[in-house]
XYZ file of C-alpha atoms in Angstrom:
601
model
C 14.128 -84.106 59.427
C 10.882 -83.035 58.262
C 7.495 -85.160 58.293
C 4.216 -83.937 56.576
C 0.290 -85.023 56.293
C -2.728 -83.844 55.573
C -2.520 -81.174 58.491
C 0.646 -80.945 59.593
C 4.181 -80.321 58.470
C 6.740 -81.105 61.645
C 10.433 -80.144 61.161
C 12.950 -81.880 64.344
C 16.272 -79.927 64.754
C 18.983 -81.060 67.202
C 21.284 -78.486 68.521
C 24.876 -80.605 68.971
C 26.656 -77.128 70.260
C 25.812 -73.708 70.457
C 25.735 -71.839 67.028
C 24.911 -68.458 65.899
C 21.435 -68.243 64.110
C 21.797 -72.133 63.852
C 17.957 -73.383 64.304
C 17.024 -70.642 61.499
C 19.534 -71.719 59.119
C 18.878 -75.319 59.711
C 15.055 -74.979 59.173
C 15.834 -72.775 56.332
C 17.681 -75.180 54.539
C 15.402 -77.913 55.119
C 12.143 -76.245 53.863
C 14.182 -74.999 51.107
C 15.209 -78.207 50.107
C 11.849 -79.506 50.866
C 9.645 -77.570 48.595
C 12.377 -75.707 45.887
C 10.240 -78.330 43.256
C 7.075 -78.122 44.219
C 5.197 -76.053 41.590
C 2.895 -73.992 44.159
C 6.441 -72.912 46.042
C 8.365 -72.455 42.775
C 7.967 -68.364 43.512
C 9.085 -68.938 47.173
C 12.294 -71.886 46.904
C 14.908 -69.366 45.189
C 14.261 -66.657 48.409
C 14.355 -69.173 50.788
C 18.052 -70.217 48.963
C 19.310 -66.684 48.918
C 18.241 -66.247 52.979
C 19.926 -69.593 54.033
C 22.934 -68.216 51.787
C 22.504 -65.003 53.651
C 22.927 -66.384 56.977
C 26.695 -66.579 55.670
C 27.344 -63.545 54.023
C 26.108 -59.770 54.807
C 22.516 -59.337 53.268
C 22.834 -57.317 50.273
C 19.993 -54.543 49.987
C 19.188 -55.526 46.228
C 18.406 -59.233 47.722
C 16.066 -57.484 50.232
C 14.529 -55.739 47.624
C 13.591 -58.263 45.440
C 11.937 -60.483 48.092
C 10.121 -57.249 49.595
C 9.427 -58.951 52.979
C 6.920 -56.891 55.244
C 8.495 -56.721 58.530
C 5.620 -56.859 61.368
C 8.215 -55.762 64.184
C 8.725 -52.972 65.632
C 12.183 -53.264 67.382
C 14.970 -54.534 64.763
C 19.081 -54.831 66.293
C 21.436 -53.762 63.805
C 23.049 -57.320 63.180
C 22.114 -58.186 59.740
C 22.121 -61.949 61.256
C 19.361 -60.576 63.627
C 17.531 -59.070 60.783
C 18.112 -62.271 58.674
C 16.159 -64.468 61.602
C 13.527 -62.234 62.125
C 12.689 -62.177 58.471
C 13.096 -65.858 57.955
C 10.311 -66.405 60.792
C 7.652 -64.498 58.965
C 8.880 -66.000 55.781
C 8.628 -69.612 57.229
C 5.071 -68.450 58.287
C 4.137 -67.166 54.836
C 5.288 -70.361 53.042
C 3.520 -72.813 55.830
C 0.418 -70.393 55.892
C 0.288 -71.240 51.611
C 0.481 -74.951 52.407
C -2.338 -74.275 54.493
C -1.003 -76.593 57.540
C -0.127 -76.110 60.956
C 3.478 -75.968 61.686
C 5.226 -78.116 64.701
C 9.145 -77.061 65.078
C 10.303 -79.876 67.233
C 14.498 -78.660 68.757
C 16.589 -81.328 71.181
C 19.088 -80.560 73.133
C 17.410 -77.101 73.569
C 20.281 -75.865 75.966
C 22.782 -75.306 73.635
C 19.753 -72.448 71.822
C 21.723 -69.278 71.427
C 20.456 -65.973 71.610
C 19.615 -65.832 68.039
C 17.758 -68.728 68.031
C 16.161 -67.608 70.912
C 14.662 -64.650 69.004
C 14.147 -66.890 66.142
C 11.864 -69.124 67.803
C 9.888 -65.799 69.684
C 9.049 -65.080 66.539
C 7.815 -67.783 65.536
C 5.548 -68.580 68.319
C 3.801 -64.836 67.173
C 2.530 -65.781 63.813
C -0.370 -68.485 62.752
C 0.011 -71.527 62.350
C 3.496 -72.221 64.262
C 3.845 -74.232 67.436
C 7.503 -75.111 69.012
C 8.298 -77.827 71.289
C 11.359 -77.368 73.454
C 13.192 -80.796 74.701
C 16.584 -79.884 76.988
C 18.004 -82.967 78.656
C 18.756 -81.265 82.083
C 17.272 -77.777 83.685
C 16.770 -74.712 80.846
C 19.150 -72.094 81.512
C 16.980 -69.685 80.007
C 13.483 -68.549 79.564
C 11.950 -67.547 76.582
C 9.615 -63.987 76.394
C 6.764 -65.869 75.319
C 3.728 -64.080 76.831
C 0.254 -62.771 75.698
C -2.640 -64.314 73.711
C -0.546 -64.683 70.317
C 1.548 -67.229 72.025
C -0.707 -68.820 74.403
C -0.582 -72.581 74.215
C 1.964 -72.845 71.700
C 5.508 -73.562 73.441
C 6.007 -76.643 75.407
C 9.599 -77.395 77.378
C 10.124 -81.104 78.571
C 13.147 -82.902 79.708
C 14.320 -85.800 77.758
C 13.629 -88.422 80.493
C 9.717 -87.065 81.520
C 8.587 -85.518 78.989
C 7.084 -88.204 76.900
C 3.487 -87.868 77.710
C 3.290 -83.877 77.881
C 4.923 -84.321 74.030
C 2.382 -86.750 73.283
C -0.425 -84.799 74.060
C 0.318 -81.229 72.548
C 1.287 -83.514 69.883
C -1.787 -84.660 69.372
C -3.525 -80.949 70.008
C -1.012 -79.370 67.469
C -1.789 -82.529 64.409
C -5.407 -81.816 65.089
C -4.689 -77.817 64.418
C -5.160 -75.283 66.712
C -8.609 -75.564 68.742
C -10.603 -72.862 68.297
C -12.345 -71.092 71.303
C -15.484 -72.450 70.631
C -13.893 -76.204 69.653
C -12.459 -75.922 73.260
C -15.457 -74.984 75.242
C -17.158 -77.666 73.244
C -14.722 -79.969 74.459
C -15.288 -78.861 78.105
C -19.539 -78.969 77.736
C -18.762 -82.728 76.810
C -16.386 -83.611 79.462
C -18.214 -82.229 82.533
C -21.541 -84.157 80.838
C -18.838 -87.207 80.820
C -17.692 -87.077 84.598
C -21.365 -86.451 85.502
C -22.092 -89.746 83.862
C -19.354 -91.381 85.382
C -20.516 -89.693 88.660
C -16.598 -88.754 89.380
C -16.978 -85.418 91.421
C -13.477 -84.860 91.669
C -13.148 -84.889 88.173
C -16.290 -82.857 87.827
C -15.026 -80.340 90.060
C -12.129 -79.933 87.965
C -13.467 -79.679 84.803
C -16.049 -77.144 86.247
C -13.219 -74.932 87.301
C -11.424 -74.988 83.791
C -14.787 -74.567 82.240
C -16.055 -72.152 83.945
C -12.998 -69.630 83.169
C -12.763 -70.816 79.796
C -16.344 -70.140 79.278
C -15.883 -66.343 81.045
C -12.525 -65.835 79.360
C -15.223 -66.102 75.604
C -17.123 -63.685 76.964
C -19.747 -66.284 77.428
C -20.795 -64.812 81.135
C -24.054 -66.725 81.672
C -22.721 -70.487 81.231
C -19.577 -69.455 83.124
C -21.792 -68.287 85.966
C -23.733 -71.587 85.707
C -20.521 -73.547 85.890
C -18.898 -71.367 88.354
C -21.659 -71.847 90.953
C -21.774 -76.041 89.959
C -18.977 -76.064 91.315
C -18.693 -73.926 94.310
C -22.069 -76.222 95.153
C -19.804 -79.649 94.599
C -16.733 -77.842 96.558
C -19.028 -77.791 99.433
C -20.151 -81.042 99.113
C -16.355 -82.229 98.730
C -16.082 -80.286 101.522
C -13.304 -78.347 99.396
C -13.901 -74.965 100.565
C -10.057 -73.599 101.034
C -8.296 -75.161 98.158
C -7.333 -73.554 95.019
C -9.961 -74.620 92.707
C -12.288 -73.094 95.072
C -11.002 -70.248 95.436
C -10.531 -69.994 91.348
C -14.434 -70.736 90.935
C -15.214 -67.742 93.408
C -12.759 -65.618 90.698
C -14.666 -66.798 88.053
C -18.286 -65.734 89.686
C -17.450 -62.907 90.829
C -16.191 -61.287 87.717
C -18.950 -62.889 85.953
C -21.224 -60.759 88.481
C -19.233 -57.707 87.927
C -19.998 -57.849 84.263
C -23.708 -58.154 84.753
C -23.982 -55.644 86.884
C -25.021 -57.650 90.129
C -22.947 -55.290 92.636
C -24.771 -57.386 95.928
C -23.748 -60.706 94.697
C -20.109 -59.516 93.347
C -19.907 -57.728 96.880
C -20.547 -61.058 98.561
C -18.825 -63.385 96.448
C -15.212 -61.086 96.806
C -15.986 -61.686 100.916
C -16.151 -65.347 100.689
C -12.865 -64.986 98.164
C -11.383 -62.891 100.763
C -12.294 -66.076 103.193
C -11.023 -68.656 101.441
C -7.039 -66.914 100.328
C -6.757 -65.906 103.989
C -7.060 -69.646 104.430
C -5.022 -70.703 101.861
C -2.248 -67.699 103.419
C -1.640 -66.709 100.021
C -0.517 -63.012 99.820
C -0.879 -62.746 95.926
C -4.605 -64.257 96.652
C -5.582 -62.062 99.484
C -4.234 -58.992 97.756
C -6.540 -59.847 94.659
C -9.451 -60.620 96.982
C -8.966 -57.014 98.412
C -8.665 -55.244 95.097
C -11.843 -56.857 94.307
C -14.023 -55.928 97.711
C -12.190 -52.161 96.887
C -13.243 -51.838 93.290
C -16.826 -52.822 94.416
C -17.157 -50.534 97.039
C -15.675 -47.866 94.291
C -18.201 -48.905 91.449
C -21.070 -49.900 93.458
C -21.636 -48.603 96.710
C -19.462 -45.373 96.051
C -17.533 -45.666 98.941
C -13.856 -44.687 98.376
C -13.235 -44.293 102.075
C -13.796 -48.467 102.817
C -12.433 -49.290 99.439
C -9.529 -47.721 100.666
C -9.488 -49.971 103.971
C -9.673 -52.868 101.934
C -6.873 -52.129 99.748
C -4.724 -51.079 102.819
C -5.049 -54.285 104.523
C -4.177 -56.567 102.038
C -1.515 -54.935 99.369
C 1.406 -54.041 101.789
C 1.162 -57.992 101.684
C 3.169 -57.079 98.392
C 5.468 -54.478 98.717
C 8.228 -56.833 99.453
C 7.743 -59.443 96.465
C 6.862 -56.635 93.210
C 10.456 -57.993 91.648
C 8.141 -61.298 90.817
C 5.928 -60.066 87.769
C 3.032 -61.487 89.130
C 2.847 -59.943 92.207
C 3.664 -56.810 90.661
C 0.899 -56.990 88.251
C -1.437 -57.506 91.179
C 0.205 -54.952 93.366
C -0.503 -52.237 90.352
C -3.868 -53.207 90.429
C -4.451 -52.135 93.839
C -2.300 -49.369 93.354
C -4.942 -48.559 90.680
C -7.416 -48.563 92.678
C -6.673 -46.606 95.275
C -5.914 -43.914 92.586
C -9.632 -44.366 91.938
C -10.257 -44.405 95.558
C -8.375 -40.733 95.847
C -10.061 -39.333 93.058
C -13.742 -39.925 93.866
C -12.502 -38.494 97.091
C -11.281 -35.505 95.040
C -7.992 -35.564 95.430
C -6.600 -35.884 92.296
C -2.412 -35.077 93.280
C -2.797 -37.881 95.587
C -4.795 -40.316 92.884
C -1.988 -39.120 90.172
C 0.826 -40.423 92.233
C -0.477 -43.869 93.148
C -1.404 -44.111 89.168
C 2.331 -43.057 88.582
C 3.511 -45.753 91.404
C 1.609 -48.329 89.528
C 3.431 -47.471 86.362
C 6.318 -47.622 87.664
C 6.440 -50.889 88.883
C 4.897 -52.399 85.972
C 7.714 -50.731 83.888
C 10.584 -53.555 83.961
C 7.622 -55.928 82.525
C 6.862 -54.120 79.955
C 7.985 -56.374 77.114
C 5.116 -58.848 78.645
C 2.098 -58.370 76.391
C -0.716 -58.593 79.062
C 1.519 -55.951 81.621
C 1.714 -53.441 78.337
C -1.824 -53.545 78.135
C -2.910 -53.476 81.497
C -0.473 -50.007 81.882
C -2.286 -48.524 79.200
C -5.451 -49.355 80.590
C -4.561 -47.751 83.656
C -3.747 -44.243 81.548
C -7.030 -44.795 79.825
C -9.393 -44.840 82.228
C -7.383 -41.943 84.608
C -7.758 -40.023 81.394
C -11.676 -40.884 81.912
C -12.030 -39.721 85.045
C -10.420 -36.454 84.152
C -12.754 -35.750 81.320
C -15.732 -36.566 83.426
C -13.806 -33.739 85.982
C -14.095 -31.769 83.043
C -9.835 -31.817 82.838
C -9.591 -32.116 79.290
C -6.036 -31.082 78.734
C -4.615 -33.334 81.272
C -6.579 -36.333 80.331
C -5.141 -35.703 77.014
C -1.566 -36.165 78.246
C -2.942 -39.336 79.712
C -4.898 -40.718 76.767
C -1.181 -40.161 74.309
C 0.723 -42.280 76.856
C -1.425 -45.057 76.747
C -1.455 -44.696 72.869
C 2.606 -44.992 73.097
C 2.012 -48.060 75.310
C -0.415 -49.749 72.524
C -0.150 -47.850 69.372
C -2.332 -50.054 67.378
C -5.124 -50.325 69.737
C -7.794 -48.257 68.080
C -9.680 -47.547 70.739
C -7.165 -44.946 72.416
C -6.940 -42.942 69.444
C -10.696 -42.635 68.778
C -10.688 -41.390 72.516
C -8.061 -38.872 71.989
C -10.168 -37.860 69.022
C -13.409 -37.548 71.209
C -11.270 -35.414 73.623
C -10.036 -32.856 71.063
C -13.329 -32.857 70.225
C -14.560 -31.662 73.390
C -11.946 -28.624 73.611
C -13.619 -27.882 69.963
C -10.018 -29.182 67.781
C -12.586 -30.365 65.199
C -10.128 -30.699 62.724
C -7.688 -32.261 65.005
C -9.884 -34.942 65.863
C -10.880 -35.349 62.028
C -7.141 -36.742 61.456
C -6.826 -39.004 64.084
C -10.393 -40.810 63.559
C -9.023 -41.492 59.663
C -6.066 -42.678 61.374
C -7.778 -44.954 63.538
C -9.992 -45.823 60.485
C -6.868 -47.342 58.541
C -6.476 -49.670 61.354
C -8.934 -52.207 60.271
C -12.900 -52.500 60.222
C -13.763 -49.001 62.025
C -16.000 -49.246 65.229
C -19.598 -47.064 65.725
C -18.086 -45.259 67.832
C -15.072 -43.909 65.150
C -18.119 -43.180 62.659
C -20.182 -41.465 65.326
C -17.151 -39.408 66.331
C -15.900 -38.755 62.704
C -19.112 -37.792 61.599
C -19.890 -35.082 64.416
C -16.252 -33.329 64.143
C -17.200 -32.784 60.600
C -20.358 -31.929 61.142
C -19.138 -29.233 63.661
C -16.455 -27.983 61.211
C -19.918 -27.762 58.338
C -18.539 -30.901 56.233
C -22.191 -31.537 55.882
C -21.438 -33.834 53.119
C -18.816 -35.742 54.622
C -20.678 -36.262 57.676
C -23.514 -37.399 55.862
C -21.387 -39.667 53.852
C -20.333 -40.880 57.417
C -23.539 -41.734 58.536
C -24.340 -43.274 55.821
C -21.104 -46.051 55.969
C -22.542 -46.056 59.874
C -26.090 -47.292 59.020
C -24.875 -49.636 56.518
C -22.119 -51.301 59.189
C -24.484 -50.891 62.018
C -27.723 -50.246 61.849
C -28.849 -50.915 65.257
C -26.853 -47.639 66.109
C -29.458 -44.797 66.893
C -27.117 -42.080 65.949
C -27.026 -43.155 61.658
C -30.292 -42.184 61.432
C -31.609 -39.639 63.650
C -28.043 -37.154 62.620
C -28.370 -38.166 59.160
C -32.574 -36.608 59.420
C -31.274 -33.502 61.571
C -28.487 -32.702 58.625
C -31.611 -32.855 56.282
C -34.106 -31.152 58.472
C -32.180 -27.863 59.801
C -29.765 -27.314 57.345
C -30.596 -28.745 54.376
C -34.330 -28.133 54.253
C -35.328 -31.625 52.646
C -38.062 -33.708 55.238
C -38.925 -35.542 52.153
C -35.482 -37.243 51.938
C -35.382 -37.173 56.246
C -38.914 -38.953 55.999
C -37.637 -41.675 53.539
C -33.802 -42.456 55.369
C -35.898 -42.705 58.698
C -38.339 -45.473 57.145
C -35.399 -47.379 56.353
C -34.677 -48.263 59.836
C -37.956 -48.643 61.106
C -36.866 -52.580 62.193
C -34.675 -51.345 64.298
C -35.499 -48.069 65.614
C -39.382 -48.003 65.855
C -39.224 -48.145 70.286
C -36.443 -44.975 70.309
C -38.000 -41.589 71.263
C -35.492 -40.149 69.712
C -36.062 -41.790 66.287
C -39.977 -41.302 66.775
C -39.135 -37.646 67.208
C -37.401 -36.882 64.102
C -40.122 -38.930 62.141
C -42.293 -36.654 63.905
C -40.661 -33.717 62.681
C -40.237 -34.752 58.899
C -43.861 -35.425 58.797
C -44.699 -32.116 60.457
C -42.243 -30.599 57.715
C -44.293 -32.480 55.086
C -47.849 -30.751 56.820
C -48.944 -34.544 57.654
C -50.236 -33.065 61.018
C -51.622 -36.454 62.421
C -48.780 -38.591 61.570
C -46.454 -35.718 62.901
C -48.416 -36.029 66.298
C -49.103 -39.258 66.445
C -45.114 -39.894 66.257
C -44.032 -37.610 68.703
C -46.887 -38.665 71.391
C -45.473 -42.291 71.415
C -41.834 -40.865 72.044
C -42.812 -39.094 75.011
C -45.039 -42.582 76.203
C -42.073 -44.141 75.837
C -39.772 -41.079 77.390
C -41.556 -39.102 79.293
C -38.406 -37.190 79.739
C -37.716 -36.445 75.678
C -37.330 -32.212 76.059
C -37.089 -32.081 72.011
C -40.952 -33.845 71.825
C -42.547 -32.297 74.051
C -41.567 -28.539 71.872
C -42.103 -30.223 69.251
C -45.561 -31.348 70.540
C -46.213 -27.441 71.556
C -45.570 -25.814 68.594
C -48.052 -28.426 67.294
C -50.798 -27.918 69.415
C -50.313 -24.187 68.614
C -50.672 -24.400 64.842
C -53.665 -26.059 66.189
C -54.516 -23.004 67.897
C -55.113 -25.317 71.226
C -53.248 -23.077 73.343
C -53.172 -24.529 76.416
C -52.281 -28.175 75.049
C -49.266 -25.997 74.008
C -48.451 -24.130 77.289
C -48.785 -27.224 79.259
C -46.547 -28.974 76.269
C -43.931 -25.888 77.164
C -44.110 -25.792 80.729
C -43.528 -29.651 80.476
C -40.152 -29.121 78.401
C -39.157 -26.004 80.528
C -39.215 -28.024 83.759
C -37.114 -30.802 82.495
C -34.077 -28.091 80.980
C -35.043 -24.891 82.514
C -32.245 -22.941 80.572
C -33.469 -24.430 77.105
C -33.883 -21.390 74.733
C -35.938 -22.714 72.082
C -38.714 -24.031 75.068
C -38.124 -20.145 76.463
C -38.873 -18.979 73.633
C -41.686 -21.040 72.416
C -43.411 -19.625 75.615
C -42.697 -16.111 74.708
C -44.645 -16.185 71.873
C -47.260 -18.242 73.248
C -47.583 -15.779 75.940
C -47.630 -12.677 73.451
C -50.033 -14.709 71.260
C -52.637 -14.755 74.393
C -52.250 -11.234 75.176
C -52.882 -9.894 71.858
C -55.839 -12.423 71.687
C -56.832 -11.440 74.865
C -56.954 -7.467 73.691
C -58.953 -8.438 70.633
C -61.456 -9.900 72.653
């Protein structure tokens, strides 16, 4: 039975008995039915036919040919009936997404669902705009691998004889269409103003706690703080200082702290979390408390040694539960971190095998979305570490497992790039950065990256055309324009065009020494002396540390023929990189210049 308005197009199927592939045939054949006359679907009704019909009869490759379905799994089972329910998701989701509505997929009697279904409606759940509502009329006997952001929110099970309210509400949510991340903190902002009005601080606590993580989960730290410590405030006052919500709050501030960089206040709000699980005797709780006192004393205090007494008292807690994901996912963490613990205590065998403990017991969750990432996060930043230990080769054969664990995650490949880069595979790295280009809307980082390898491999025009496509995407980015007026300084012998590219992003980069510097240089290039100086004396008030201005600044002062500006420019640019041959030999000559001078006289 299908019922449509403005928004929303809801479709109820009742399973009577268990059937192979029945819920995709049955919403097949009603959506085909449905729209076969409409004239926006006209294209769409005679595929939908042909893929109910298939259901019944092997799918013939010229059918799947001439509907030239994109498939956007990865994993496909042989059975062509598998095949056929996989591809009739995404084509439900194409034909919904052309209506333009959100999609509600209502199914009683949800225990007779048989596999097929099962993997019907998982697919479903993956693509925009479908939401499923599960009603069984006594416990589910199974449980569907629904995890991860893609899916978050959109499956509801009830039974038959509770459920009514639950339905009504994501009912409501799902006829509204999807809220939006900003819709739903909106929502939040005008509830806790709401409860304050009604001066209901139970409510308000509540609210605070959802709002705060909500608010944190955006990315939106500083009202998440705000809320987060509203609330611990009110839990006090409630005198609600070992319950859950409390406890959640202190989650909430703490990585909120993390992120801005307040290492005292993270350090003490992970001691009162600490406090409060012990109280609550919750194992999963305390463990997470400890990983979060460790990975302070790691990042802040750099104290391996009592990060490694925190994690010690608190994850064996765990080792008897990791068959439960979440505890595992928790246990890995601190697994984790005492990898990080070992390694800033330089012993990497010992790091390498807690990093390949974690692994392994994330490794029968693997099909969860959040566990995949989190294991490739792991082999990312071990493959940091080892870098930074100047371990190149072996961080690569960390960096390519966490690219197997999330091969469309950017990111990992423009790092693998960056490391071939740094054992000189310039043209290596030049393949994988288009690679990770083709991926979508490339990062600064990719065009940074790109543009160096083929600098280093003397693509000068390439890497210009690079850096060019990286100050048009992002122009607060440093790099576009002082590389771009190096390429045309050293090697290409036009300041002119160096002068003019660098005026172009005087908005944004008119406080960098760097920038200042090259500007400096182009009009030295040009012979505009005072605008050459006057350039590279605000870089060095602004970076008293800038090597590259202060040469530039003697070699100034010496066409100038003011030699000791220029040897106490030198000296100035030799005591911040002793081994820098240019500022060596600057000196030299500077040196031989006052001898012969000194002769003369």
């Amino acid at each position: 039975m299908i019922y449509e308005s403005d928004h929303l197009i809801q479709v109820e199927v009742e399973c009577p008995f268990p059937s192979q592939g029945f819920v995709a045939r049955t919403l097949v054949e009603c959506l085909s039915k449905r729209y076969q006359s409409s004239p926006l679907e006209n294209e769409h009704a005679p595929m939908l036919r042909d893929l109910w019909v298939g259901t019944r009869d092997e799918i013939k490759p010229s059918m799947m040919e001439k509907t030239k379905w994109e498939r956007p799994f990865r994993f496909y089972p042989k059975d062509h009936l598998i095949n056929v329910v996989i591809d009739g998701a995404y084509f439900v989701h194409r034909l919904l997404k052309d209506q333009n509505k959100t999609f509600l997929l209502v199914i009683t009697g949800a225990n007779y669902l048989d596999d097929q279904s099962i993997r019907f409606i998982e697919a479903l759940l993956r693509m925009e705009p479908c939401y499923v509502m599960l009603i069984y009329f006594k416990p589910c006997p199974f449980k569907l691998t629904c995890e991860g952001p893609l899916v978050k929110g959109k499956l509801l099970t009830v039974e038959s004889n509770s459920g009514l309210e639950q339905f009504s509400t994501f009912h409501q949510k799902v006829n509204g269409q999807p809220l939006t991340g900003l819709e739903r903190r909106k929502n939040l902002s005008a509830l806790i103003q709401e409860a304050r009005n009604k001066q209901e601080p139970q409510e308000l606590l509540s609210i605070l706690s959802e709002a705060s993580f909500e608010y944190a989960n955006g990315g939106y730290y500083k009202e998440a703080l705000q809320y987060a410590v509203e609330g611990i405030e009110l839990a006090k006052k409630l005198n609600q200082t070992q319950s859950h919500i409390f406890y959640r709050l202190l989650h909430t501030k703490y990585l909120c702290e993390v992120t801005h960089y307040k290492g005292k206040e993270a350090s003490e709000t992970a001691g009162q979390q600490f406090e409060v699980a012990c109280s609550l005797n919750d194992h999963v709780k305390i463990a997470n408390a400890g990983y979060n006192l460790a990975m302070n004393e790691l990042r802040v205090n750099k104290n391996p040694r009592q990060a490694l007494l925190h994690l010690c008292q608190t994850s064996h807690l765990l080792e008897d539960e990791i068959q439960n994901i979440k505890v595992a996912f928790v246990y890995a963490f601190c697994l984790n971190a005492k990898a990080f613990a070992y390694f800033q205590l330089r012993q990497a065998e010992k790091a390498k095998d807690y990093l390949n403990q974690a692994k392994k017991i994330l490794e029968p969750f693997l099909d969860h979305d959040h566990i995949r990432m989190e294991q490739a996060t792991f082999c990312y930043n071990f493959s940091q570490l080892l870098v930074a230990e100047n371990n190149v080769e072996e961080a690569i054969e960390w960096i390519k497992q966490a690219r197997e664990l999330e091969p469309d995650f950017s990111i990992y490949q423009i790092e693998h790039a960056n490391y071939l880069c740094h054992l000189t595979r310039y043209e290596d790295a030049i393949s994988l950065y288009q690679s990770a280009k083709k991926m979508g809307v490339p990062s600064p980082e990719l065009l940074i990256g790109l543009a160096n390898a083929q600098y280093m491999m003397g693509d000068l025009t390439s890497s210009l055309e690079t850096l060019t496509e990286l100050r048009m995407k992002f122009p607060e980015r440093i790099e576009g324009f002082v590389d771009s007026a190096m390429i045309y300084l050293d090697h290409l012998g036009e300041p002119e065009k160096a002068k003019h590219l660098l005026l172009q992003g005087e908005s944004y980069q008119s406080k960098h020494p760097l920038y200042l510097f090259q500007l400096g240089r182009a009009y030295h290039e040009l012979g505009e002396t005072e605008l050459a100086k006057c350039h590279i004396q605000k870089a060095i008030t602004i970076d008293m540390e800038c090597k590259e201005a202060w040469i530039e600044l003697a070699t100034l002062y010496f066409e100038e023929e003011d030699i000791n500006g220029a040897l106490t420019a030198i000296n100035q640019a030799i005591k911040l990189d002793p081994d820098n041959p240019i500022a060596i030999n600057n000196r030299r000559i500077f040196e031989e210049y006052i001898r012969e001078r000194d002769c003369h006289d």
